[in-house]
CSV table of C-alpha atoms in Angstrom, one decimal:
chain,number,residue,atom,x,y,z
A,22,UNK,CA,-13.1,-54.5,-41.1
A,23,UNK,CA,-10.1,-52.4,-42.2
A,24,UNK,CA,-7.5,-52.3,-39.6
A,25,UNK,CA,-5.9,-48.8,-39.2
A,26,UNK,CA,-4.3,-50.1,-35.9
A,27,UNK,CA,-0.6,-50.8,-35.0
A,28,UNK,CA,-0.9,-54.2,-33.5
A,29,UNK,CA,-2.4,-57.6,-34.6
A,30,UNK,CA,-5.8,-58.5,-33.6
A,31,UNK,CA,-5.9,-61.1,-30.8
A,32,UNK,CA,-8.1,-64.2,-31.1
A,33,UNK,CA,-10.5,-62.5,-28.5
A,34,UNK,CA,-10.9,-59.5,-30.7
A,35,UNK,CA,-11.5,-61.6,-33.9
A,36,UNK,CA,-14.1,-63.6,-32.0
A,37,UNK,CA,-15.8,-60.4,-30.8
A,38,UNK,CA,-15.9,-58.8,-34.1
A,39,UNK,CA,-17.1,-62.0,-35.9
A,40,UNK,CA,-20.1,-62.5,-33.2
A,41,UNK,CA,-21.1,-58.8,-32.6
A,42,UNK,CA,-20.6,-57.1,-35.7
A,43,UNK,CA,-20.7,-60.1,-38.2
A,44,UNK,CA,-17.1,-59.3,-39.4
A,45,UNK,CA,-15.8,-62.1,-41.9
A,46,UNK,CA,-12.9,-60.3,-43.2
A,47,UNK,CA,-10.0,-58.3,-41.6
A,48,UNK,CA,-8.0,-56.2,-43.8
A,49,UNK,CA,-4.7,-55.2,-42.8
A,50,UNK,CA,-2.7,-52.3,-44.3
A,51,UNK,CA,-0.2,-53.1,-46.8
A,52,UNK,CA,3.5,-52.9,-45.0
A,53,UNK,CA,4.4,-49.6,-46.3
A,54,UNK,CA,1.2,-47.9,-44.9
A,55,UNK,CA,1.3,-50.0,-41.7
A,56,UNK,CA,4.9,-48.4,-41.2
A,57,UNK,CA,3.4,-44.9,-42.0
A,58,UNK,CA,0.5,-45.3,-39.6
A,59,UNK,CA,2.8,-46.7,-36.7
A,60,UNK,CA,5.2,-43.7,-37.2
A,61,UNK,CA,3.2,-40.5,-37.6
A,62,UNK,CA,5.6,-37.7,-37.1
A,63,UNK,CA,5.3,-35.8,-33.9
A,64,UNK,CA,7.2,-32.8,-35.2
A,65,UNK,CA,5.7,-29.9,-36.9
A,66,UNK,CA,2.1,-29.0,-37.8
A,67,UNK,CA,-0.6,-31.6,-38.6
A,68,UNK,CA,-0.9,-32.2,-42.2
A,69,UNK,CA,-3.9,-33.6,-43.8
A,70,UNK,CA,-2.2,-34.7,-46.9
A,71,UNK,CA,-0.4,-37.1,-44.7
A,72,UNK,CA,-3.4,-39.3,-44.5
A,73,UNK,CA,-4.3,-39.4,-48.3
A,74,UNK,CA,-3.1,-43.0,-48.5
A,75,UNK,CA,-5.0,-44.2,-45.8
A,76,UNK,CA,-8.1,-42.7,-47.2
A,77,UNK,CA,-7.7,-44.3,-50.6
A,78,UNK,CA,-7.0,-47.7,-49.1
A,79,UNK,CA,-10.0,-47.5,-46.8
A,80,UNK,CA,-12.3,-46.4,-49.8
A,81,UNK,CA,-10.8,-49.0,-52.1
A,82,UNK,CA,-11.6,-51.8,-49.5
A,83,UNK,CA,-14.9,-50.8,-47.8
A,84,UNK,CA,-18.3,-49.9,-48.6
A,85,UNK,CA,-20.6,-47.3,-46.4
A,86,UNK,CA,-21.7,-49.3,-43.5
A,87,UNK,CA,-18.5,-51.2,-43.1
A,88,UNK,CA,-16.4,-51.1,-40.0
A,89,UNK,CA,-12.9,-49.6,-39.6
A,90,UNK,CA,-10.7,-50.1,-36.5
A,91,UNK,CA,-9.0,-46.9,-35.8
A,92,UNK,CA,-6.4,-46.5,-33.2
A,93,UNK,CA,-3.1,-44.8,-32.9
A,94,UNK,CA,-1.5,-41.4,-32.7
A,95,UNK,CA,-4.3,-39.2,-31.1
A,96,UNK,CA,-4.5,-36.5,-33.7
A,97,UNK,CA,-4.1,-39.0,-36.4
A,98,UNK,CA,-7.1,-41.0,-34.9
A,99,UNK,CA,-9.4,-38.1,-34.3
A,100,UNK,CA,-8.8,-36.9,-37.9
A,101,UNK,CA,-9.4,-40.3,-39.3
A,102,UNK,CA,-12.5,-41.1,-37.2
A,103,UNK,CA,-14.1,-37.9,-38.3
A,104,UNK,CA,-13.4,-38.7,-42.0
A,105,UNK,CA,-14.8,-42.2,-41.5
A,106,UNK,CA,-18.0,-40.8,-40.2
A,107,UNK,CA,-18.3,-38.2,-43.1
A,108,UNK,CA,-17.8,-41.1,-45.6
A,109,UNK,CA,-20.4,-43.4,-43.8
A,110,UNK,CA,-18.0,-46.0,-42.4
A,111,UNK,CA,-18.4,-47.2,-38.9
A,112,UNK,CA,-15.3,-46.4,-36.9
A,113,UNK,CA,-14.6,-48.4,-33.7
A,114,UNK,CA,-11.9,-49.0,-31.2
A,115,UNK,CA,-10.7,-51.5,-28.6
A,116,UNK,CA,-10.8,-51.1,-24.8
A,117,UNK,CA,-8.3,-53.1,-22.5
A,118,UNK,CA,-7.6,-53.8,-19.2
A,119,UNK,CA,-4.1,-53.2,-18.2
A,120,UNK,CA,-1.7,-54.6,-15.5
A,121,UNK,CA,1.6,-53.4,-14.7
A,122,UNK,CA,4.4,-55.0,-12.8
A,123,UNK,CA,7.7,-53.5,-11.7
A,124,UNK,CA,10.8,-55.3,-10.5
A,125,UNK,CA,14.0,-53.8,-9.3
A,126,UNK,CA,17.0,-56.0,-10.1
A,127,UNK,CA,19.7,-56.6,-7.3
A,128,UNK,CA,22.0,-54.4,-9.8
A,129,UNK,CA,19.8,-51.2,-9.4
A,130,UNK,CA,18.0,-52.0,-12.8
A,131,UNK,CA,14.3,-51.8,-13.3
A,132,UNK,CA,12.2,-54.1,-15.1
A,133,UNK,CA,8.6,-53.0,-16.2
A,134,UNK,CA,6.1,-55.6,-17.6
A,135,UNK,CA,2.7,-54.3,-19.1
A,136,UNK,CA,0.1,-56.8,-19.7
A,137,UNK,CA,-3.0,-55.7,-21.9
A,138,UNK,CA,-6.1,-57.8,-22.3
A,139,UNK,CA,-9.1,-57.0,-24.7
A,140,UNK,CA,-12.2,-56.4,-23.0
A,141,UNK,CA,-14.4,-55.0,-25.8
A,142,UNK,CA,-14.9,-52.9,-29.1
A,143,UNK,CA,-16.6,-49.5,-28.7
A,144,UNK,CA,-18.3,-47.5,-31.3
A,145,UNK,CA,-16.9,-43.8,-31.5
A,146,UNK,CA,-19.5,-41.3,-31.0
A,147,UNK,CA,-20.0,-37.6,-32.3
A,148,UNK,CA,-22.2,-35.1,-31.4
């Protein structure tokens, strides 16, 4: 499974991928591509050429029927999920339960804490 994803997998995610999809290998993006995926420019128009390096990496590391975890910038995710389907890959995403806590300090400051817990992977669907 190629990880087109901005975070490290948790042990729960690894376990589920192993058991549910028989994933034996998790392929992280090289650092340069990871930085690029985690920082898709919000300015200007969407340019398909921006994603050529990701497509090449995925094609070099997967075969038809292999899984790719795709999450990130909304437009980038939609684009890469559609591309993955066209190429015969199986795109998935992770769902989470989120808990939020808010603390007000005596000095007027606010501390926000967000907790995320993996629930399961879902297959992307298209009509």
